[in-house]
Coordinates of C-alpha atoms and ligand atoms in Angstrom, one line a residue:
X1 CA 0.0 0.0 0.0
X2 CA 1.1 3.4 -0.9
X3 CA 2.6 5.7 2.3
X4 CA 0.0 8.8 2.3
X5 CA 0.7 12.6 4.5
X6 CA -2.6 12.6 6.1
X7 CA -4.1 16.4 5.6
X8 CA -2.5 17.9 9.3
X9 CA -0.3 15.6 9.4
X10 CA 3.4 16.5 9.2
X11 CA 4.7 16.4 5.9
X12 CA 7.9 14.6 6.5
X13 CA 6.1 11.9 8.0
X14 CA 5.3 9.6 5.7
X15 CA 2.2 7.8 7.2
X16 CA 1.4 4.1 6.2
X17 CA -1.9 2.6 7.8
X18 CA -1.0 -0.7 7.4
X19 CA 2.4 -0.1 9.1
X20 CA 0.2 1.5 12.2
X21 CA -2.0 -1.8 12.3
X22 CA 0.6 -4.1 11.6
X23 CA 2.4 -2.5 14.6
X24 CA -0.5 -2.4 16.8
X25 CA -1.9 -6.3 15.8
X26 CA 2.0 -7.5 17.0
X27 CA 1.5 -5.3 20.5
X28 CA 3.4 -2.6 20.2
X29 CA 2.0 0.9 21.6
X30 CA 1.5 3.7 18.6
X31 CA 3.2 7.0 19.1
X32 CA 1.1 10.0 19.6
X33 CA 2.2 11.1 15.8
X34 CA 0.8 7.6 14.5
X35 CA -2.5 8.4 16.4
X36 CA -2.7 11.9 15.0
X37 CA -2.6 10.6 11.6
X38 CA -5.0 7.2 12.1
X39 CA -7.8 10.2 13.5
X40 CA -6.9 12.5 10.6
X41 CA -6.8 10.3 8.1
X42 CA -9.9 8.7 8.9
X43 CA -11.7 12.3 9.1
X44 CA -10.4 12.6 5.3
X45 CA -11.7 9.3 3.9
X46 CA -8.0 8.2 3.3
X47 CA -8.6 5.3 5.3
X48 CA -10.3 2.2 4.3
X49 CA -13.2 0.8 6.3
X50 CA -11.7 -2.2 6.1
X51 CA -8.1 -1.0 7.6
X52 CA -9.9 0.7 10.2
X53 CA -12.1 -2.4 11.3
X54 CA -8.7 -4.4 11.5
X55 CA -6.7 -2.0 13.7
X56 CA -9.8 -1.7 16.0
X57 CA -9.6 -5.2 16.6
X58 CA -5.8 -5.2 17.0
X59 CA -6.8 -2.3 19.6
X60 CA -9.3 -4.8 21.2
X61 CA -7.1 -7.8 21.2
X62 CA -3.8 -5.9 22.2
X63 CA -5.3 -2.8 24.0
X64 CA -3.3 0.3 24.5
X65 CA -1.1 2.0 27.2
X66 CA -2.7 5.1 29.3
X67 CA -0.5 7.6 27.3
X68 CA -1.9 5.8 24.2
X69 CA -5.4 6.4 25.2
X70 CA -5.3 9.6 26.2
X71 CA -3.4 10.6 23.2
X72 CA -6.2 9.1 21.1
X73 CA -8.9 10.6 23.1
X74 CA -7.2 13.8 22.5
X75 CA -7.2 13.6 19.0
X76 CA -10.8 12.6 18.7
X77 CA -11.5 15.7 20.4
X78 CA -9.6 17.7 18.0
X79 CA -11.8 15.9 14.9
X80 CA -14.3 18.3 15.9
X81 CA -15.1 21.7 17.5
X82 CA -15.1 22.1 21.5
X83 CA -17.7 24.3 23.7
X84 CA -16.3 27.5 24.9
X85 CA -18.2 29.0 28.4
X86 CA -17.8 32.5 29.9
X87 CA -14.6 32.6 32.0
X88 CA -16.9 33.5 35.1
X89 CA -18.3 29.3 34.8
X90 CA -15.0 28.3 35.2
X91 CA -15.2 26.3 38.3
X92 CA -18.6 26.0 38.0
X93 CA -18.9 23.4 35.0
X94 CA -20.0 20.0 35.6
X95 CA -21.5 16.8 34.0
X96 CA -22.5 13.1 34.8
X97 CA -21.8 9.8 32.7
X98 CA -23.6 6.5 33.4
X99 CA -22.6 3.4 31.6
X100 CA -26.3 2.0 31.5
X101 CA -29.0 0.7 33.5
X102 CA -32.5 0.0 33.7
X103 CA -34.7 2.1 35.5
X104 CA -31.3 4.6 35.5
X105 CA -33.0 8.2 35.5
X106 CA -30.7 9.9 37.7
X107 CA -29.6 12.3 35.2
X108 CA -33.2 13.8 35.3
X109 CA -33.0 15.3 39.1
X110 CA -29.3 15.2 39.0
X111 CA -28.8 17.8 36.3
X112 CA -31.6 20.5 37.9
X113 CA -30.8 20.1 41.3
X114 CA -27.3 20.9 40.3
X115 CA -28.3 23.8 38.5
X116 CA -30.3 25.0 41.9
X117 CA -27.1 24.6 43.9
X118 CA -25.4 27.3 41.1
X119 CA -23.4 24.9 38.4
X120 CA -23.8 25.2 35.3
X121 CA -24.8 21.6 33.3
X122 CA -24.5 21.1 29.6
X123 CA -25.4 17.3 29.5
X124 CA -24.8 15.0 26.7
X125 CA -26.7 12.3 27.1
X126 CA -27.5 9.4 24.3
X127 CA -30.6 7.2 23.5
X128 CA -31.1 3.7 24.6
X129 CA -30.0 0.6 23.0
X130 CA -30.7 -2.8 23.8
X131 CA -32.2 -3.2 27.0
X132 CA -30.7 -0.1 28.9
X133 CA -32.3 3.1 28.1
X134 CA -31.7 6.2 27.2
X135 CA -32.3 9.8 28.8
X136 CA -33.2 11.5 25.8
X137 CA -35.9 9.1 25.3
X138 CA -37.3 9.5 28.9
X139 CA -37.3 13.2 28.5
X140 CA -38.4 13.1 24.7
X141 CA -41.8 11.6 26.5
X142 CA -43.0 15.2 27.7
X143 CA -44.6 16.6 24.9
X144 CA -43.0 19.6 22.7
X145 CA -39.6 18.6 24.4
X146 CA -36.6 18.8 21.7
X147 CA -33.3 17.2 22.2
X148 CA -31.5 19.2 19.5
X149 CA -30.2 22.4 20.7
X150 CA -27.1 24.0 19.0
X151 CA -24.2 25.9 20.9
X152 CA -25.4 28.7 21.1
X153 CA -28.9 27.6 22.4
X154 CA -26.9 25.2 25.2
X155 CA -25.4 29.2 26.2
X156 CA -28.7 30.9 26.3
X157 CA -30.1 28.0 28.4
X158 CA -27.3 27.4 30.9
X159 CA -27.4 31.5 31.3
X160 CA -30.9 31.4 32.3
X161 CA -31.5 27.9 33.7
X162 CA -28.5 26.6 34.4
X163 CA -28.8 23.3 32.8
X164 CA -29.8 21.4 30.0
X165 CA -30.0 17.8 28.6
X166 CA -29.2 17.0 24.9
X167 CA -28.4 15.4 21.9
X168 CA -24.7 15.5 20.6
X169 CA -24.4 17.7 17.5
X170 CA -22.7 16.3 14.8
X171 CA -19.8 18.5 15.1
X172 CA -18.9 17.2 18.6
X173 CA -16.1 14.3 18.5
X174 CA -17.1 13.6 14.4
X175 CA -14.2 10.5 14.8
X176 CA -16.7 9.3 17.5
X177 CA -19.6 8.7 15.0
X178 CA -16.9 7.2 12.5
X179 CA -15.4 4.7 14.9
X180 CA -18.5 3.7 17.1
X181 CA -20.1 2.8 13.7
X182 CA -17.2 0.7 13.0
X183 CA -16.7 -0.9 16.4
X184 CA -20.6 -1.9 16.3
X185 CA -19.9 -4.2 13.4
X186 CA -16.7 -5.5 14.1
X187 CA -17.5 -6.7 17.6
X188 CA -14.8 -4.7 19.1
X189 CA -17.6 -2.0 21.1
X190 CA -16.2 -3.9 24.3
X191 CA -12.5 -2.5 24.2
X192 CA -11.7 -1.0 26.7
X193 CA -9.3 2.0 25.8
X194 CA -11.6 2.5 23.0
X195 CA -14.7 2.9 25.4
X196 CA -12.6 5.4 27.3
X197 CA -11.7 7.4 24.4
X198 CA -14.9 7.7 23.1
X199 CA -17.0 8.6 26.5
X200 CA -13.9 11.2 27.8
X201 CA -13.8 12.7 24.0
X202 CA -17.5 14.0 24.4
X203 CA -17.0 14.7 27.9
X204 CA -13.7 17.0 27.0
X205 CA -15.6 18.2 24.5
X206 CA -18.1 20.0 26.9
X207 CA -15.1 21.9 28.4
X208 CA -16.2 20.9 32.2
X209 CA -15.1 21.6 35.3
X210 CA -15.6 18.2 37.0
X211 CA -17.0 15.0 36.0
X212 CA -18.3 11.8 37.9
X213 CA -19.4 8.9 36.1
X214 CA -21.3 6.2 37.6
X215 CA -20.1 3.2 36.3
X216 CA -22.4 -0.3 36.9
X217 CA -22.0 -3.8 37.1
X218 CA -24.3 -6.5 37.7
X219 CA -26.5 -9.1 35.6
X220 CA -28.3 -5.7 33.8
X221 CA -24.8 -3.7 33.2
X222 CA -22.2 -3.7 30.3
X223 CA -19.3 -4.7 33.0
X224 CA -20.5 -8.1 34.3
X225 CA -18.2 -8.0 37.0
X226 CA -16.9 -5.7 39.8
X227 CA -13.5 -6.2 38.8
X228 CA -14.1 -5.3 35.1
X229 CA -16.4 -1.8 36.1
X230 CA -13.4 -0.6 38.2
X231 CA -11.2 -1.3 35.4
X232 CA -12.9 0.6 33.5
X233 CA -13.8 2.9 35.8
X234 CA -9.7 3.6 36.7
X235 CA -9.0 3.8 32.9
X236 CA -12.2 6.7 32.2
X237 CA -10.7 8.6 35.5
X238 CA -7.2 8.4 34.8
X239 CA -8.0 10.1 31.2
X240 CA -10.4 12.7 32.9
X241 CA -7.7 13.7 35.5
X242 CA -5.1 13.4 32.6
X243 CA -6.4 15.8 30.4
X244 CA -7.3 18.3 33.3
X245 CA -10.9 17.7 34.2
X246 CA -10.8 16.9 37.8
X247 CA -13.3 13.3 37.3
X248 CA -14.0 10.7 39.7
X249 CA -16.3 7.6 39.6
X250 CA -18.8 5.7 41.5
X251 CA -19.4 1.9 41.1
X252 CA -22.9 1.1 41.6
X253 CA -24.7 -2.3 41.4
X254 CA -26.9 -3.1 38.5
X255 CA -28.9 -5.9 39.4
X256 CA -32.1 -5.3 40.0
X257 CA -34.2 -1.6 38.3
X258 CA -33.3 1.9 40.1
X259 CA -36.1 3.1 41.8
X260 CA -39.8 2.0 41.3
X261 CA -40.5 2.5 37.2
X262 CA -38.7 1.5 34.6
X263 CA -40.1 3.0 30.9
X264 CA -39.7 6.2 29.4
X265 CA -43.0 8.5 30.7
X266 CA -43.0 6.3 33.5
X267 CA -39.2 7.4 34.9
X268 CA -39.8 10.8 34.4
X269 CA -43.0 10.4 36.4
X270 CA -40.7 8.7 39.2
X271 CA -38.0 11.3 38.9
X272 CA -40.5 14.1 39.3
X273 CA -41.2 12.2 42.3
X274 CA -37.4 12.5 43.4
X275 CA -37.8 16.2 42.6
X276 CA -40.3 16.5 44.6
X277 CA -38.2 15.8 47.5
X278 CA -40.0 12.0 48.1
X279 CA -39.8 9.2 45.7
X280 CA -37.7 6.1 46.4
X281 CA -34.7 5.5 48.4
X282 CA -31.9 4.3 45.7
X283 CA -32.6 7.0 43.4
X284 CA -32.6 9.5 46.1
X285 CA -29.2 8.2 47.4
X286 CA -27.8 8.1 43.4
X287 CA -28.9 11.4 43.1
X288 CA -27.9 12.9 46.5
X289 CA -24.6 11.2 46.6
X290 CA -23.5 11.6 42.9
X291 CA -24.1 15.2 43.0
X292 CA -22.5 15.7 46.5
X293 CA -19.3 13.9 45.0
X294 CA -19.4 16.4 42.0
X295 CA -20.3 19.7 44.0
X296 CA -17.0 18.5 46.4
X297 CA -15.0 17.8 42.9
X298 CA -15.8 20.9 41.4
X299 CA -14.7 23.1 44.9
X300 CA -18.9 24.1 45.8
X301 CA -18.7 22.0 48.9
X302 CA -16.3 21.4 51.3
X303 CA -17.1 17.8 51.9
X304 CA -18.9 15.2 50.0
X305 CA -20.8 15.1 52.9
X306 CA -21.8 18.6 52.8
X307 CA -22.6 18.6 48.7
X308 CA -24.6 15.9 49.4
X309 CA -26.5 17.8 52.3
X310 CA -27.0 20.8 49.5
X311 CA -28.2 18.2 47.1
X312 CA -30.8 16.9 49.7
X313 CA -31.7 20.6 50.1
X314 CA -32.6 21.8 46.4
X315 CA -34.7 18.1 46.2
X316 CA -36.3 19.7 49.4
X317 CA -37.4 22.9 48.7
X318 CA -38.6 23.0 45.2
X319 CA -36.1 24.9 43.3
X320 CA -34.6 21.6 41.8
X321 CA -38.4 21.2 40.1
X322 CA -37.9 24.7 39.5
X323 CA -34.9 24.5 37.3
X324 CA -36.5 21.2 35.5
X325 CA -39.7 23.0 34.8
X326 CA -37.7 25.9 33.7
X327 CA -35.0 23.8 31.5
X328 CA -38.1 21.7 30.0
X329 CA -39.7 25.1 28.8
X330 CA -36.5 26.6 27.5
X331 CA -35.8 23.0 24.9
X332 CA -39.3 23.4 24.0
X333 CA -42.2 22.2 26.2
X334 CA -45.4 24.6 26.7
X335 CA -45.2 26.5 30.0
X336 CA -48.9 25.5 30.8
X337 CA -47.6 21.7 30.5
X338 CA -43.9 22.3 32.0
X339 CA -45.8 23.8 35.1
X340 CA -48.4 20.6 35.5
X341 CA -45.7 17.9 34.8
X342 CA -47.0 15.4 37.3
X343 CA -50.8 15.5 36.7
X344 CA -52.1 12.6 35.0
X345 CA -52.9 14.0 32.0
X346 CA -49.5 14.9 31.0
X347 CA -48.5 11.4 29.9
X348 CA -50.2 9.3 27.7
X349 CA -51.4 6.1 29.3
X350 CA -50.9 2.4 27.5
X351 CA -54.3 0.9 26.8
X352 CA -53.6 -2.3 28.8
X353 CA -52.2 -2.3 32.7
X354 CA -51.8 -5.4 34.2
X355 CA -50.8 -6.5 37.3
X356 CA -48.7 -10.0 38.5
X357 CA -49.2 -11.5 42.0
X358 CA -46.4 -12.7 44.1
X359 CA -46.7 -16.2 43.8
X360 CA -45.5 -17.0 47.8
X361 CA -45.3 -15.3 50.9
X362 CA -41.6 -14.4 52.2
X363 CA -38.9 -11.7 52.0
X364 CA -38.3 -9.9 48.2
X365 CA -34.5 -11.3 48.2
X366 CA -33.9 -9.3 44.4
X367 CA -35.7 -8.4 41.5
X368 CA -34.1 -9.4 38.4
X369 CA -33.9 -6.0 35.8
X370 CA -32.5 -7.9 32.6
X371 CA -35.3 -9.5 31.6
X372 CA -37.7 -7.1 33.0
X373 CA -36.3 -4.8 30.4
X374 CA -36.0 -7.1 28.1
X375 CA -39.9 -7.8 28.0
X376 CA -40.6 -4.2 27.8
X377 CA -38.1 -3.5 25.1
X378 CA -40.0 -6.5 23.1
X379 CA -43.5 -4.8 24.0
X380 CA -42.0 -1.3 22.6
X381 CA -40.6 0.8 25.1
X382 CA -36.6 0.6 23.6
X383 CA -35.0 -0.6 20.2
X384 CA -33.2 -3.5 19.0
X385 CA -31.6 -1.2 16.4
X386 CA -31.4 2.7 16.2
X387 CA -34.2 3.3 13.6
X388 CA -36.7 1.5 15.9
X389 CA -39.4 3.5 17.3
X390 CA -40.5 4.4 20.6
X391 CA -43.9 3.7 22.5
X392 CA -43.0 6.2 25.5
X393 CA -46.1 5.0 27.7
X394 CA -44.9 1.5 27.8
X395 CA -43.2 0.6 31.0
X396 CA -43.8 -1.4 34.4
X397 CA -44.0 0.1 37.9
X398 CA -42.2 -2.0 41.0
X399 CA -44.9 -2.3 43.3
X400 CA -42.3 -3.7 46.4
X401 CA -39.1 -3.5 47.5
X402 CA -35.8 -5.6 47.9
X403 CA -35.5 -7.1 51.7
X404 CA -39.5 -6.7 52.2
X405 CA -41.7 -9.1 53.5
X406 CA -44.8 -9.8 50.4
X407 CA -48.0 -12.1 51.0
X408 CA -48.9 -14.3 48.1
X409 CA -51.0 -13.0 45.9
X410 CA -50.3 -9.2 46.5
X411 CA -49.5 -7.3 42.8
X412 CA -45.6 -7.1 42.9
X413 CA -45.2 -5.5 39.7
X414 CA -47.7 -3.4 37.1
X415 CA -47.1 -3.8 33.4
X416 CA -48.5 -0.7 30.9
X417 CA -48.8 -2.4 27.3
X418 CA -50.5 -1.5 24.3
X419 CA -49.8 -3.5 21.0
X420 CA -48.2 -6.6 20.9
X421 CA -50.1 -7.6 23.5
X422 CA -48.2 -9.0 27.2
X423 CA -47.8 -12.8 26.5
X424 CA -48.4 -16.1 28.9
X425 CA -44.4 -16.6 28.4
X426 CA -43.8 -13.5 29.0
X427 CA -45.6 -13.2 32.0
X428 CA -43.7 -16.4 32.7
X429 CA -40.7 -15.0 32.6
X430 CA -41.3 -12.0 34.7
X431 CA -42.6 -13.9 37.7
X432 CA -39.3 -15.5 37.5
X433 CA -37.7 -12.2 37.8
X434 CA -39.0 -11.9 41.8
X435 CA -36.9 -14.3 44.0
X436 CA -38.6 -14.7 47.1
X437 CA -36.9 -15.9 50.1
X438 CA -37.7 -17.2 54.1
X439 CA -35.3 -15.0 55.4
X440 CA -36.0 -12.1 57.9
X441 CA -36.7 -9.0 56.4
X442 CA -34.0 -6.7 55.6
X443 CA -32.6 -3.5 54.9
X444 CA -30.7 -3.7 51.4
X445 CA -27.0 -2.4 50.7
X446 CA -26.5 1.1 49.3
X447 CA -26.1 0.1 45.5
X448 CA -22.4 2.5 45.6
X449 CA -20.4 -0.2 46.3
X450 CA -17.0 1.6 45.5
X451 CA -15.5 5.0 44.5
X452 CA -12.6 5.8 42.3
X453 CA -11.5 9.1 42.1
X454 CA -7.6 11.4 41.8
X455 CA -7.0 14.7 43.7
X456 CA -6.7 15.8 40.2
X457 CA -3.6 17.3 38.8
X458 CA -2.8 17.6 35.3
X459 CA 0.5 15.4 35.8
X460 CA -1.2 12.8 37.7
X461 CA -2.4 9.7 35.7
X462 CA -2.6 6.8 37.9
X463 CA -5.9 7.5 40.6
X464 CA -6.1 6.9 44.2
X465 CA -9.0 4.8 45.0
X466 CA -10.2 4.9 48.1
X467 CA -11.3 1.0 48.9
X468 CA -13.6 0.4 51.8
X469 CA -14.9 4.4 52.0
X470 CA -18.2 3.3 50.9
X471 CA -19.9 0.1 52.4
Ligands
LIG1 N1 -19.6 3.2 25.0 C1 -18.9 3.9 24.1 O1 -18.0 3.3 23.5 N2 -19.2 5.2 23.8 C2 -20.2 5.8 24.5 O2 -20.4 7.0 24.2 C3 -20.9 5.1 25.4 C4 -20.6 3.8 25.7

């Protein structure tokens, strides 16, 4: 193959893809040049799909060094423009990634009740794939609300609201797009420094302050294990911290739904709830404890402990709702509606609601979220590929908790559906998602099980992880 000087790339070097993969597939690390060049080159078409499918899989099978994956995370954030903030935000910037879950709607009361505490918020969030879902689809359940807000709308909101939740333009991270479409067919999504480059790219991208992701494992996660979610968790941080965003990240458990709903209209329903100061106790604590970890990272709070406490406080008093009815008006819902969010007649109701009866009397030992979700995806509420389409009231409601005692033949859990109709095997299958045990009640761990986080210097790559601070 013919060498080619990527456009950018320096003209004396004489770049040759097939040299980079070839390097790469026998385990050597790429220089930061040889990165430069695989980004650029791929922004300008000079590289074949099928030369990038096989160095992603040498990535994937070989992996790459720290320095190699923040160099490439770098570059992917140069294949595209960055947001700029006034200088007076500085300090003030911050932003939440969650690798996935069902029933996960932190980002709903997280992102306002940050805003009441004075941060500014420009969240990127994503749509759901698969069985996890996806924020914008939650909040793209309120009528009039638009996910698509350019730049310079994002300024004008975060001036007056002081958050906002969309879609990423396609001028953020381009190389993202590229790559991610490339990784989805060449079974190479699960690497990795490739994950980390293509979450910390957006996340640079937003030009933040301080960042916590909340990284899950469990039966219903994309990390199956403990061990892998801090893995990645310790690669995503040590990027963050790298590149100069001070970013820390919390490992939660993802085995059985957050919270009491899982479904688009249905979360936001249940995180109005949360913003209304009451609402169930997991998704309080995600919400209380993620954002107290971020108000401390960002310098707004001496202590997690006393971000936390400010968190608890904005749920409490009604300016959180406040800055979510405010930021749902402002990307395009109609004051009247914005201001009467949780009366029933907001959401549109699914035709059929059903309810399942415990099948014995005992303790609820765990509730099984995979193949809840997966049911639901089935009766419409998620996709199986991105063109699917939505049915926003589709959902189920949790009607008891985990380490509760349940009589047979109480409703443990409600299911909204519409068309296809709820199935005998289906119904099947969710009974089997309650275990019910003969042990004594009990109450059930706090699903932070770990927390990863640096002190945050530029220089500093490796984080300090702080075992056995959380239970
Ligand atoms: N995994 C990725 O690789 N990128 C994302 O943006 C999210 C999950």
């Amino acid at each position: 193959m013919e060498s080619v000087t990527a456009a950018g790339c320096e003209d004396v070097f004489q770049f040759r893809i097939s040299d980079v993969i070839a390097k790469k597939r026998d385990g050597l690390a790429l220089s930061s040049q040889e990165i430069r060049c695989v980004v650029k080159s791929t922004m300008t078409g000079q590289v074949q799909d099928s030369q990038l499918g096989a160095l992603l899989m040498a990535i994937r099978l070989r992996g790459m060094n720290p320095e190699e994956t923040m160099t490439l995370t770098k570059e992917m954030v140069a294949s595209g423009s960055v947001l700029t903030w006034p200088d007076e935000w500085s300090g003030w910037l911050v932003d939440k990634h969650s690798t996935g879950g069902v029933g996960d709607k932190i980002s709903l009361p997280l992102a306002p009740a940050l805003a009441a505490c004075g941060c500014k918020v420009p969240m990127i969030s994503g749509r759901g794939l698969g069985h996890t879902g996806g924020t914008l689809d939650k909040l793209e359940s309120v009528p009039g609300f638009s996910s698509q807000q350019s730049p310079e709308q994002m300024l004008e909101i975060l001036r007056s609201v002081g958050c906002c939740i969309v879609g990423q333009s396609a001028d953020l991270v381009p190389a993202d797009k590229i790559f991610y479409e490339m990784r989805d067919v060449t079974a190479t999504v699960d690497s990795l420094p490739l994950i980390t480059a293509s979450v910390m790219s957006k996340k640079v991208a937003e030009s933040l302050s301080a960042l916590i992701l909340d990284v899950k494992f469990g039966e219903a996660a994309q990390s199956s294990t403990i061990g892998d979610a801090k893995s990645l968790a310790n690669s995503l941080v040590s990027v963050g911290v790298s590149l100069g965003i001070p970013t820390m990240a919390v490992i939660t458990n993802m085995d059985s739904p957050i919270g009491r709903c899982v479904g688009n209209s249905l979360e936001v329903i249940e995180a109005l709830e949360c913003l209304e100061g009451t609402g169930h106790d997991d998704l309080r604590e995600l919400v209380t404890r993620t954002g107290g970890y971020l108000l401390w990272l960002c310098g707004q709070a001496d202590s997690e402990t006393k971000g936390t406490e400010k968190i608890a406080k904005v749920l409490g008093d009604g300016s959180a709702l406040e800055c979510f009815r405010k930021m749902m008006e402002a990307q395009g819902v109609q004051p009247d509606i914005a201001r009467s969010l949780s009366s029933s007649s907001t959401f549109r109701t699914a035709s059929h609601i059903e309810e399942l009866l415990v099948q014995r009397t005992g303790t609820v030992e765990f509730i099984k979220a995979r193949p809840i979700a997966e049911i639901l995806n089935t009766l419409g509420a998620g996709r199986s590929k991105a063109t699917d389409v939505i049915n926003h009231s589709i959902g189920a409601e949790i009607l008891v908790r985990i380490g509760q005692h349940v009589e047979q033949g109480s409703p443990w859990i409600r299911i909204h559906y519409e068309n296809p109709l709820l199935q005998d095997k289906q119904r099947q299958i969710l009974q089997n998602a309650l275990w019910i045990s003969d042990r004594p009640v009990f109450k059930p761990p706090s699903l932070i099980r770990d927390v990863i986080h640096s002190q945050g210097t530029k220089e500093e790559i490796v984080p300090l992880r702080r075992e056995g601070e959380i239970n």
